[in-house]
Coordinates of C-alpha atoms (C1' of nucleotides) in Angstrom, one line a residue:
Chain Q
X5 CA 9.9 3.9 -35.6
X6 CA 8.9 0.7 -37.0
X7 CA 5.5 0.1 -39.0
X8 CA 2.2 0.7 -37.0
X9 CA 0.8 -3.0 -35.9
X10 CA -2.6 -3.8 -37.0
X11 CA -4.3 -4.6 -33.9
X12 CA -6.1 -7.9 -35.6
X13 CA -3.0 -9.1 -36.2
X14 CA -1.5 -8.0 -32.7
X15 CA 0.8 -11.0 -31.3
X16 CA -0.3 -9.5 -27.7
X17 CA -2.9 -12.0 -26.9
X18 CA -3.7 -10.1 -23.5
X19 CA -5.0 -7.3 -24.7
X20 CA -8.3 -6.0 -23.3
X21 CA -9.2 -4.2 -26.8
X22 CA -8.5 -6.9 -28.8
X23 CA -10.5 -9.2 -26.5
X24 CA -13.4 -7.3 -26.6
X25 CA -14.0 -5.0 -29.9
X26 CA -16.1 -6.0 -32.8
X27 CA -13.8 -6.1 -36.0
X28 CA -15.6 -2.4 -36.8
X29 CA -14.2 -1.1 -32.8
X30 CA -10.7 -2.8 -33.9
X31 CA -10.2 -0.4 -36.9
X32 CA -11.5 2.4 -35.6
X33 CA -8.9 2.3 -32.8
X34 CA -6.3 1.9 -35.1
X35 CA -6.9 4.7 -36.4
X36 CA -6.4 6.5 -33.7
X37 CA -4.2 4.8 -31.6
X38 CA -0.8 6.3 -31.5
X39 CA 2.1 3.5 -31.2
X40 CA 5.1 4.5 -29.4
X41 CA 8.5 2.7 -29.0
X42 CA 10.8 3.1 -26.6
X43 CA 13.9 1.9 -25.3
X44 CA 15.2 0.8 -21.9
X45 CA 15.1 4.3 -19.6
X46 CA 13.2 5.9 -21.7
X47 CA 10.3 7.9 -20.1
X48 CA 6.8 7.1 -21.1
X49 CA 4.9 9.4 -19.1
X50 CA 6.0 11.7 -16.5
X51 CA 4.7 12.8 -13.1
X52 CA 2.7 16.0 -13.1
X53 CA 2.3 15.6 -17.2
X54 CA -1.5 15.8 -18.4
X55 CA -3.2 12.9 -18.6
X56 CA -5.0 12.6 -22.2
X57 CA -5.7 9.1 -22.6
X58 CA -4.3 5.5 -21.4
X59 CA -1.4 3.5 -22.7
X60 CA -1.9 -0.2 -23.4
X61 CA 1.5 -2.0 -22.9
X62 CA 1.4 -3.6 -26.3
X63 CA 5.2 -5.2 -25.3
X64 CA 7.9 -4.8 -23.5
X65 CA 8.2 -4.4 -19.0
X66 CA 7.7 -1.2 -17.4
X67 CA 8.1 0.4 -14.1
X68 CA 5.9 2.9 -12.7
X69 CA 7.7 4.9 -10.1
X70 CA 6.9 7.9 -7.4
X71 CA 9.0 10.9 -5.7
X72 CA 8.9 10.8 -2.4
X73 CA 11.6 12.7 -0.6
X74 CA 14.4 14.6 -1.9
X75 CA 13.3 13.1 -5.3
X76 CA 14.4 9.8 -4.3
X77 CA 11.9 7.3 -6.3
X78 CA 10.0 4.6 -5.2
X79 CA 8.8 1.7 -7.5
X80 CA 5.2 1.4 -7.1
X81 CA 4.1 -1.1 -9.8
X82 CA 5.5 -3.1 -12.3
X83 CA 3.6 -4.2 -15.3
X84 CA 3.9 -6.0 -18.7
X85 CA 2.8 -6.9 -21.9
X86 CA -1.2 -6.7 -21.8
X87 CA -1.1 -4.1 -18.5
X88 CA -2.6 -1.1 -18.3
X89 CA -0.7 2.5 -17.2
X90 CA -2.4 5.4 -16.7
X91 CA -5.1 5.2 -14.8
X92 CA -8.6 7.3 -15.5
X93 CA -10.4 9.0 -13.0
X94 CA -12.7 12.0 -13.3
X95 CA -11.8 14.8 -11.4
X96 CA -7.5 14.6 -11.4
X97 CA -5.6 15.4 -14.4
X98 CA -2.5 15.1 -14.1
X99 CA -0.4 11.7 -13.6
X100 CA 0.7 11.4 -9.7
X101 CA 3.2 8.8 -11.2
X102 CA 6.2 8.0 -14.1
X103 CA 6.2 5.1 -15.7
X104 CA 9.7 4.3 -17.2
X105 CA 10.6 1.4 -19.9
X106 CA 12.7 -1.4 -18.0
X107 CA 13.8 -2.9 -22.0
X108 CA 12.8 -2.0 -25.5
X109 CA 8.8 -1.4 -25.2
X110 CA 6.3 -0.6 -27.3
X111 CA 3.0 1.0 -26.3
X112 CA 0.0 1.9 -27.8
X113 CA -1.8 5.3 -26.7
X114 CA -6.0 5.6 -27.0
X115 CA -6.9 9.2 -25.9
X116 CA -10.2 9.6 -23.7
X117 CA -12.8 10.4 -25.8
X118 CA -12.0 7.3 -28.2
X119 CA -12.0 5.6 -25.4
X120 CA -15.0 6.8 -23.9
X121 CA -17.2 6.1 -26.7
X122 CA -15.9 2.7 -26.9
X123 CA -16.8 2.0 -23.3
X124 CA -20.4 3.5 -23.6
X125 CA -21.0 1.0 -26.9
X126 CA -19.0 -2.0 -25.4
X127 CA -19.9 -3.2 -22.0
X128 CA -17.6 -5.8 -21.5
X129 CA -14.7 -3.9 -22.2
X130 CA -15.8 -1.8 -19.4
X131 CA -16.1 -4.6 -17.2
X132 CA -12.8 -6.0 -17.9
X133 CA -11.4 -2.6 -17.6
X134 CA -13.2 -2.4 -14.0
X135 CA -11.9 -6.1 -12.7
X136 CA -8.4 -5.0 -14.0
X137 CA -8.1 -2.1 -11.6
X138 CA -10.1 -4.2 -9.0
X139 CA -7.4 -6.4 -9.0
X140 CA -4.7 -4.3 -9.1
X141 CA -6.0 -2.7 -6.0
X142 CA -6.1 -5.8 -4.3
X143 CA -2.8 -6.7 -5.4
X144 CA -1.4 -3.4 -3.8
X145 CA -3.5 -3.1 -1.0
X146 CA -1.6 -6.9 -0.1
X147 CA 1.9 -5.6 -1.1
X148 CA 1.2 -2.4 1.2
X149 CA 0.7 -4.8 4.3
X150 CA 3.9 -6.6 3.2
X151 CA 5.6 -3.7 3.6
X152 CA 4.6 -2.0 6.7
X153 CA 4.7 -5.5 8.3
X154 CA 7.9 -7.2 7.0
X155 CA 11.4 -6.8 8.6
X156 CA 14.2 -6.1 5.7
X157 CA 15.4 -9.8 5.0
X158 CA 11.9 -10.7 4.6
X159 CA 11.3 -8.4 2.1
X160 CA 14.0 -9.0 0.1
X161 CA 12.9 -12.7 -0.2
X162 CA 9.5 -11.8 -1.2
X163 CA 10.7 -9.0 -4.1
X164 CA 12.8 -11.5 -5.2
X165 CA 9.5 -13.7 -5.4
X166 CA 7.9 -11.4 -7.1
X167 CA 10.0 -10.3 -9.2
X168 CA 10.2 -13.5 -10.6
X169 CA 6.5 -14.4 -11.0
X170 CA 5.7 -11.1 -13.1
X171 CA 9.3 -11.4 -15.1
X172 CA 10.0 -15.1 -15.8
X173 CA 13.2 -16.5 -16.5
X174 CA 15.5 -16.5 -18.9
X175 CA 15.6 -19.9 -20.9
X176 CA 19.2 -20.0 -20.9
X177 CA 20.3 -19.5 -17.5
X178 CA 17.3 -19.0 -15.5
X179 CA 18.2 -15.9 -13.7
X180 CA 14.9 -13.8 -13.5
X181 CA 14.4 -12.0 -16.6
X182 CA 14.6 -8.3 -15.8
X183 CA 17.4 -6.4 -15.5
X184 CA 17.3 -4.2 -12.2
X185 CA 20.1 -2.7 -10.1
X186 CA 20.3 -3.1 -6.6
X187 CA 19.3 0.5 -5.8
X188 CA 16.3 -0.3 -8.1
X189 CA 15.1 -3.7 -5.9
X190 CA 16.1 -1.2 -2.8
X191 CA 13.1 1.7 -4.4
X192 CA 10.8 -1.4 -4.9
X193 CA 10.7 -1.7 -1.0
X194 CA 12.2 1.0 0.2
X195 CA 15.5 0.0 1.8
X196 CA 18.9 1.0 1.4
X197 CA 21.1 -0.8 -1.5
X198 CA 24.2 -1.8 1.0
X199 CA 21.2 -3.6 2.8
X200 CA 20.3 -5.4 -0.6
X201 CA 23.8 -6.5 -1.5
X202 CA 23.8 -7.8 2.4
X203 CA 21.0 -10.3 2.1
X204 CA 21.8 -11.0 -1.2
X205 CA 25.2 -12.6 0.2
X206 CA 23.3 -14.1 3.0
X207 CA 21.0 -15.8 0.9
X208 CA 23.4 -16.8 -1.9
X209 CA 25.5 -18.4 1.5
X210 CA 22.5 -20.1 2.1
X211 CA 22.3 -21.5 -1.4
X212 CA 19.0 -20.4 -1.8
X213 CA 20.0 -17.9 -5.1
X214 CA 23.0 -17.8 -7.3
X215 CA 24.4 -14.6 -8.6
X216 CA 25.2 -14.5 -12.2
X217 CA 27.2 -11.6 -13.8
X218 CA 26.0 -7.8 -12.1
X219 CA 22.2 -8.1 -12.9
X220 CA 21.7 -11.4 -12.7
X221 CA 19.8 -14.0 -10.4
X222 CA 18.8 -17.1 -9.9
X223 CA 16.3 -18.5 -7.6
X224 CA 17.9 -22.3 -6.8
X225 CA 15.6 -22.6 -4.1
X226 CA 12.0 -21.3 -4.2
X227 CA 10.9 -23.3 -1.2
X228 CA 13.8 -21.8 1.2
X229 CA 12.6 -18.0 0.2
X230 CA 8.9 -18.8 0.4
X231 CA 9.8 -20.7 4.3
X232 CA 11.2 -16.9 4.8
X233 CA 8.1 -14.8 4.1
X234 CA 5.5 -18.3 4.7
X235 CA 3.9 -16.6 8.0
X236 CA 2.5 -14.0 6.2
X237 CA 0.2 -16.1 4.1
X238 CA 2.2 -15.0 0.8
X239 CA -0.9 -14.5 -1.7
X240 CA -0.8 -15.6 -5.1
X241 CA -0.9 -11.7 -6.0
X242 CA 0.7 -11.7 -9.4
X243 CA -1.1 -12.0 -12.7
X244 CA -0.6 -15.1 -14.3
X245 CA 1.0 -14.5 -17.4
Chain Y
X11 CA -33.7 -4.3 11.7
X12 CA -35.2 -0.9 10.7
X13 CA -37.6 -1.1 7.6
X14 CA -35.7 -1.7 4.3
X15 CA -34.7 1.7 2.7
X16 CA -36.2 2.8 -0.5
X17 CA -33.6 3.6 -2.9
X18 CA -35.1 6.4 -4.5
X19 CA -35.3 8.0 -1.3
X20 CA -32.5 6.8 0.0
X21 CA -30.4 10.2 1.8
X22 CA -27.1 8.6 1.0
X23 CA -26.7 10.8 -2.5
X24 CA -22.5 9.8 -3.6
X25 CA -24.7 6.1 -4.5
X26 CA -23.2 4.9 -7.9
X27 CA -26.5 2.9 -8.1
X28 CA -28.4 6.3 -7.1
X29 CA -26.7 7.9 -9.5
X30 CA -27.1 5.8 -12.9
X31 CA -29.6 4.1 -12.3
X32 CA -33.2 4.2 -14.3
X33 CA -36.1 4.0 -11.8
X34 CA -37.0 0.7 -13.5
X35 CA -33.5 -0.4 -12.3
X36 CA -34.0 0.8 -8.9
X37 CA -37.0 -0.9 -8.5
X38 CA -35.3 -3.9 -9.5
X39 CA -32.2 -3.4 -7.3
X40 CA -34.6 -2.6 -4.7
X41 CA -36.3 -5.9 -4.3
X42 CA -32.8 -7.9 -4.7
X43 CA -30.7 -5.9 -2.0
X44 CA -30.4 -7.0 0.9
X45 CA -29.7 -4.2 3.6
X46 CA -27.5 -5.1 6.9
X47 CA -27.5 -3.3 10.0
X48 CA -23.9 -3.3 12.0
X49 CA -23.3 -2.3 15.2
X50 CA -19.6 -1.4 16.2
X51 CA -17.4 -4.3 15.9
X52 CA -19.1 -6.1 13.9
X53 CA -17.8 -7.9 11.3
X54 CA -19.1 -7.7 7.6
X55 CA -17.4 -10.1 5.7
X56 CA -14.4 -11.9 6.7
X57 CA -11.1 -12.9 5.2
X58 CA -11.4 -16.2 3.3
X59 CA -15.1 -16.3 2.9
X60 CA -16.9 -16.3 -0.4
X61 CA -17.3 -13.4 -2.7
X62 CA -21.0 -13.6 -4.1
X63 CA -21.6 -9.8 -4.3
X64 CA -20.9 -6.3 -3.4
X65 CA -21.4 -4.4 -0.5
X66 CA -22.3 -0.4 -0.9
X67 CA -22.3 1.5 2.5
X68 CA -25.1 3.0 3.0
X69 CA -24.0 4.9 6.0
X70 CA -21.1 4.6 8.8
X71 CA -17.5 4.1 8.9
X72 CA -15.7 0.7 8.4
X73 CA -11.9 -0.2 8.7
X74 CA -11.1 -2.7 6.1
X75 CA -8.0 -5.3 7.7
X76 CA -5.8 -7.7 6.2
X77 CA -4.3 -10.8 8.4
X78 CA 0.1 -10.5 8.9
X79 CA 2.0 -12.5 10.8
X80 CA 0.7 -13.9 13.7
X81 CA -2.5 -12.5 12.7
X82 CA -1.6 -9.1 13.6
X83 CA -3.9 -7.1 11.9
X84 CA -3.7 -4.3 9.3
X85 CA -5.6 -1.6 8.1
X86 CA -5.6 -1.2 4.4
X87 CA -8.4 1.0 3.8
X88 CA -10.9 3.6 5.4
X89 CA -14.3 3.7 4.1
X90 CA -17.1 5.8 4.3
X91 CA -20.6 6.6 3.3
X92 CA -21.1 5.8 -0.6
X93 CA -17.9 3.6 -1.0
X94 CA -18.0 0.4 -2.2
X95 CA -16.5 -3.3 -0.2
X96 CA -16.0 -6.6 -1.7
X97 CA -13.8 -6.1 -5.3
X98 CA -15.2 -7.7 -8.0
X99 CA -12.0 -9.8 -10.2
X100 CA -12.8 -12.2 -11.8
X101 CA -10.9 -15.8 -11.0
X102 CA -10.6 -15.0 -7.2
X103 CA -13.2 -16.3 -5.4
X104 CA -12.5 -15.3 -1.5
X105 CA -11.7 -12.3 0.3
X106 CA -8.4 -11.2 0.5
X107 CA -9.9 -9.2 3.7
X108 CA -12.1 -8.4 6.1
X109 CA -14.1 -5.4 6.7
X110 CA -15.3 -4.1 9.9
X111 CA -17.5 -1.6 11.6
X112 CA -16.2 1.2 13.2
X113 CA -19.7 2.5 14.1
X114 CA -23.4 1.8 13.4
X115 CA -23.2 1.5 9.6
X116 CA -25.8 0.2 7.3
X117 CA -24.6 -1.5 4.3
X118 CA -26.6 -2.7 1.0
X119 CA -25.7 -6.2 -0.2
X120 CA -25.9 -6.5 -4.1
X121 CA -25.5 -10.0 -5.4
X122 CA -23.3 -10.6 -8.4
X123 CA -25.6 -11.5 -10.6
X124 CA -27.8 -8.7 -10.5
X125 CA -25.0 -5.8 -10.7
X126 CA -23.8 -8.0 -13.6
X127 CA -26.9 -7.4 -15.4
X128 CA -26.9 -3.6 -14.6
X129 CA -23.5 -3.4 -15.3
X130 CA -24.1 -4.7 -19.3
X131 CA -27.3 -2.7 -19.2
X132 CA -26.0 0.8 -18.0
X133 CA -22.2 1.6 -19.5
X134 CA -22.0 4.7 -17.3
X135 CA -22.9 2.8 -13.8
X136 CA -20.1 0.3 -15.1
X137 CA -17.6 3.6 -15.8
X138 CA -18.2 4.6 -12.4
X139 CA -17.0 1.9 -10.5
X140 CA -14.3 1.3 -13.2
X141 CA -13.3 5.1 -12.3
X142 CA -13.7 4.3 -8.4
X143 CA -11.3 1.5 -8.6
X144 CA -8.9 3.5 -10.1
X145 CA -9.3 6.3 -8.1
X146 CA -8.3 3.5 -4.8
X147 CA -5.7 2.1 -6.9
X148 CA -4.2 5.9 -6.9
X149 CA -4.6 6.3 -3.4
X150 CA -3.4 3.0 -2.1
X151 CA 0.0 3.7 -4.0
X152 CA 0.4 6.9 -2.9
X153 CA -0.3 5.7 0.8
X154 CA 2.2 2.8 0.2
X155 CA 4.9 5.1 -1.1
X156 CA 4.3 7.1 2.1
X157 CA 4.4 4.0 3.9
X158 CA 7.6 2.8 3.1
X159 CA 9.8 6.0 2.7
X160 CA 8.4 7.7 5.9
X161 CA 10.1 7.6 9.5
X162 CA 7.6 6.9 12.6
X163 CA 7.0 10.4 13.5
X164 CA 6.4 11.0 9.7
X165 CA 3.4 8.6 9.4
X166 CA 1.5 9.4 12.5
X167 CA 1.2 12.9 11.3
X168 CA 0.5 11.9 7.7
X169 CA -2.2 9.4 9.2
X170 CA -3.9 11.9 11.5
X171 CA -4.1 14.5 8.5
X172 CA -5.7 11.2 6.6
X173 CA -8.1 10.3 9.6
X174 CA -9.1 14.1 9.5
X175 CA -9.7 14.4 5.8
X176 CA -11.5 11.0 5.5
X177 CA -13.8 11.3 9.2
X178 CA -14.3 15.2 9.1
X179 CA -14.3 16.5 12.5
X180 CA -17.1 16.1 15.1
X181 CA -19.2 19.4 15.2
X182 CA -19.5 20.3 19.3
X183 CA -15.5 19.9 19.9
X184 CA -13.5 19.8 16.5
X185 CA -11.9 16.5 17.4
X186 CA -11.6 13.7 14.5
X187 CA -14.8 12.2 14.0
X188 CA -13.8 8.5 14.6
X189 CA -13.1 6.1 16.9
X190 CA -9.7 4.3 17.2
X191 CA -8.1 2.8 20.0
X192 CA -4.2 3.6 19.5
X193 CA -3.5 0.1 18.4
X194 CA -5.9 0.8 15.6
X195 CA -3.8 3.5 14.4
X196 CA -0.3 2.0 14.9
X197 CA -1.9 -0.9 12.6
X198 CA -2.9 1.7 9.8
X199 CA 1.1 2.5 9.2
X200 CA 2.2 -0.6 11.1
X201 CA 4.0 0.6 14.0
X202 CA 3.7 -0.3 17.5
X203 CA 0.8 1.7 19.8
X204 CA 3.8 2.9 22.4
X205 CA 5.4 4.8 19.2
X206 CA 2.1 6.1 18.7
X207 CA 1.6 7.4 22.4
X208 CA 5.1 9.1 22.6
X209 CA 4.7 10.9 19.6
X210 CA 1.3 12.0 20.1
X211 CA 2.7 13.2 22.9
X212 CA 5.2 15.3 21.5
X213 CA 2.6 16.9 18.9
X214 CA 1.1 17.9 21.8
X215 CA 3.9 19.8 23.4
X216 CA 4.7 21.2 20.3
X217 CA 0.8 22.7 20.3
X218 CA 0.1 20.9 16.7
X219 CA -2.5 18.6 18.3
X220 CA -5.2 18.2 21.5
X221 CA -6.1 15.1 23.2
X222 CA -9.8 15.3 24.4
X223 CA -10.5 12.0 26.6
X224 CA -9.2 9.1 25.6
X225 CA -10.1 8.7 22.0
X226 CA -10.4 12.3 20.9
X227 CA -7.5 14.0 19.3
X228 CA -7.9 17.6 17.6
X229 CA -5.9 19.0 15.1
X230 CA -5.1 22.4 16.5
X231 CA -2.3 23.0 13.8
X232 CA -2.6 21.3 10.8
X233 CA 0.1 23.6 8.7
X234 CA 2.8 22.5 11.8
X235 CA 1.6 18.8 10.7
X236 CA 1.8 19.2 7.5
X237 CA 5.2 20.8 7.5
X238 CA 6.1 17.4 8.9
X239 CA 5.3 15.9 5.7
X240 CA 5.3 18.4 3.3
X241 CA 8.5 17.0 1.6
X242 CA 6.9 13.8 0.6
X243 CA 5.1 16.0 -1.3
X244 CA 1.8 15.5 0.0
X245 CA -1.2 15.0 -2.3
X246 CA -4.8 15.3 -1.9
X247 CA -5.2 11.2 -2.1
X248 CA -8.6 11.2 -0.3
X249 CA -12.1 11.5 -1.7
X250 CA -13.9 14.5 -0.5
X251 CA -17.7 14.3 1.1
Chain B
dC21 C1' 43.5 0.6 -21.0
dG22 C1' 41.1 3.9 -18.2
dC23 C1' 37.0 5.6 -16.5
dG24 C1' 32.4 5.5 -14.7
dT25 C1' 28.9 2.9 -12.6
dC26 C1' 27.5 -0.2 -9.7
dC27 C1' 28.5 -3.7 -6.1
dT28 C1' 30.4 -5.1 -1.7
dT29 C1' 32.0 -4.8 2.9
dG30 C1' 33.1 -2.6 7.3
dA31 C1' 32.3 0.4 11.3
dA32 C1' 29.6 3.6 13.9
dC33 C1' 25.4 5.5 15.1
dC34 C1' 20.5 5.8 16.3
dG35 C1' 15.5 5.1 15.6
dC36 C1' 12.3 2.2 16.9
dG37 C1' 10.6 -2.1 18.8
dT38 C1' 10.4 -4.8 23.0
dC39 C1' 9.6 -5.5 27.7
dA40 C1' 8.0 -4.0 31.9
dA41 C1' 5.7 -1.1 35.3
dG42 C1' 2.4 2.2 36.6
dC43 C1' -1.7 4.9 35.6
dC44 C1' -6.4 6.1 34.3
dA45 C1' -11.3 5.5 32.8
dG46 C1' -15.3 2.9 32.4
dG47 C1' -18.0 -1.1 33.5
dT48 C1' -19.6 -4.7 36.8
dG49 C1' -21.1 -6.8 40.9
dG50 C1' -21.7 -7.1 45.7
Chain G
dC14 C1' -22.2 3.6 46.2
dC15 C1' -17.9 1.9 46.3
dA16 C1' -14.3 -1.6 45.3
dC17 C1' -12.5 -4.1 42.0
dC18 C1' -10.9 -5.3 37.5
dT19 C1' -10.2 -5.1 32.8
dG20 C1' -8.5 -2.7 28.7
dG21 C1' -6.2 0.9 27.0
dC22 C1' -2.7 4.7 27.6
dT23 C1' 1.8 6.4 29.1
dT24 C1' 6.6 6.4 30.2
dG25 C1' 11.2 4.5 30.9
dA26 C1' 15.3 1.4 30.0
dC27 C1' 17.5 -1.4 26.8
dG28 C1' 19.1 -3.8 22.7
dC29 C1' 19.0 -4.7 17.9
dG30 C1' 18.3 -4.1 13.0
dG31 C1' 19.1 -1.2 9.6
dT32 C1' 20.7 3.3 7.9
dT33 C1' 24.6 6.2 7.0
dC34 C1' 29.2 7.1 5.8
dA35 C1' 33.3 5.6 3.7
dA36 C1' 36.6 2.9 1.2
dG37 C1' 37.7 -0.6 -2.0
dG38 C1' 36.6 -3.9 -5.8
dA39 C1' 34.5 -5.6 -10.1
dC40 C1' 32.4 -5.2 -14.3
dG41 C1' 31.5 -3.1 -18.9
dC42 C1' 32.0 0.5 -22.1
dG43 C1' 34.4 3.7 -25.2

DNA sequence: CGCGTCCTTGAACCGCGTCAAGCCAGGTGG
DNA sequence: CCACCTGGCTTGACGCGGTTCAAGGACGCG
């Protein structure tokens, strides 16, 4: 493991604690913050494990996936440098969700009661803390209709939409800049993978994306995927980055 | 309109403002609030109007929709006594939805301002809601990972054991204490109300459920139902009264 | 070079949406 | 008070989209 970051010197730029702490706040977190690195796969937290305190995604992309049946998963959020993952909540104790690294990540870990004293002293950071999960609940409460509401091709367009508004692209090649497998995109919207590789072809016949190598994919014409999913009013749902 | 309620004797006692709240604070919430009276069907705040404040439900029921295609509508959320409509996030300036009576239900309209104010005057009020939000984001991804991994059958059992948990059942005949047509219900787990009709039908044969009249369904075996489900792993998602 | 992993494509099946017709309850007006 | 009418519920027939199962191909790693 590489050399603990000093959070005033922190390149991440998004994060709530460095936003809002007083220089005093900033060191006393260090202190206790536990930095963790991990690589592409590796688990961060596991369903059913005891949740102790919150991880701040300090850089890196992360998936945050559910069971469902016959332990097949289901991607239920995606996040990034700056996001939060494990939620708080009085009451539950225990994470209903993994969160897995999608690429070399690094997080930082802030048990409870730190963090608890810090919210009590700094108001703001409880207010950004609150409009965080706001939003994320509005952002999933929008995805939720896309999914019950969508047929499969639609879908697939607006994942691929997505994906690409929370990832980026690449510089070089512009393909979107997350490496997924099919059966992956399939657990973000729950469909099967053959169906994936189907309208993948369909749309790449269409010219509307370009396949490069196994993982990845180009979006050559934005405007053609967004006419796809246009009649449900897509939402700009994504934080900008 | 009935005479304004006085917060400190208010009987609605999961308030956060209740809760946290110094008298002094009451007092001043008090005066500020503005308390609406709904009838069924009424609509509280629309999609696409302006955000200037929160609404706190005083007491009722209320079905919070989203717009699809062809402005089919969607339920995204149930809400009872003591929850909270209207997300705060900073940036956005509309609602994303539209929430709607499903009964008389009084509601207490806080402006932004003002719950700003208490919110950088009283950390734990602020804690609350942060720990509300999160509690809904929980939910909502639970409910969309049931949502998109379920068949038809699947949901309309997982949704009447969610109707029961959230409504209670009415006293006199143990039926679900709410009133939804069955095109209200398909649009909870977006599925057509035919769908809905045969299978209720075939819970009924199979002696899980009772119809009572038109609206009324009782859950005469809710182990049978949850056996339906019970693979999914089925977690206590909702709030209890 | 060979193997494992993932992608692709085809064929068959079936769950569920669509359309249509008939029924039932509650509300309204003559 | 009854006849009508509207809105919601129920049931059936049909067709399609998408899953499932299976086989073959391509990429990347040791």
């Amino acid at each position: 493991m590489s050399k603990k970051i000093i959070c005033k010197k922190c390149s991440n730029s998004a994060c709530f604690i460095k936003k809002h702490c007083s220089s005093d706040w900033l060191k006393r977190i260090e202190l206790k913050k536990i930095q963790i690195e991990h690589q592409a796969k590796d688990i961060i937290f596991r369903e059913g494990g005891y949740m102790e305190g919150v991880y701040f995604i300090q850089q890196g992309k992360v998936k945050v996936v559910a069971k469902g049946a016959n332990n097949k998963e289901q991607i239920v959020r995606m996040a990034i440098d700056g996001q939060i993952l494990g939620h708080r909540g009085s009451g539950d104790d225990k994470y209903p969700i993994s969160a897995i690294a999608l690429c070399d990540t690094t997080v930082c870990f802030i048990d409870n009661d730190t963090l608890y004293d810090a919210f009590m002293e700094i108001p703001k950071l409880t207010l950004q803390m609150m409009e965080f999960y706001s939003r994320e609940l509005r952002r999933t409460e929008i995805r939720m209709k896309y999914l019950t509401q969508m047929n499969v091709k639609e879908k697939i367009a607006e994942s691929l939409l997505f994906l690409k508004q929370v990832f980026g692209i690449k510089p070089n090649d512009g393909t979107i800049n997350v490496c997924l497998t099919r059966c992956e995109i399939a657990s973000m919207i729950g469909v099967t993978a053959e169906q994936i590789s189907r309208d993948i072809g369909v749309f790449e016949k269409k010219k509307l994306i370009k396949k490069k190598g196994r993982f990845g994919i180009k979006l050559v014409d934005e405007n053609g995927l967004h006419d796809i999913v246009r009649k449900y009013g897509i939402e700009q749902y994504v934080e900008q980055r």
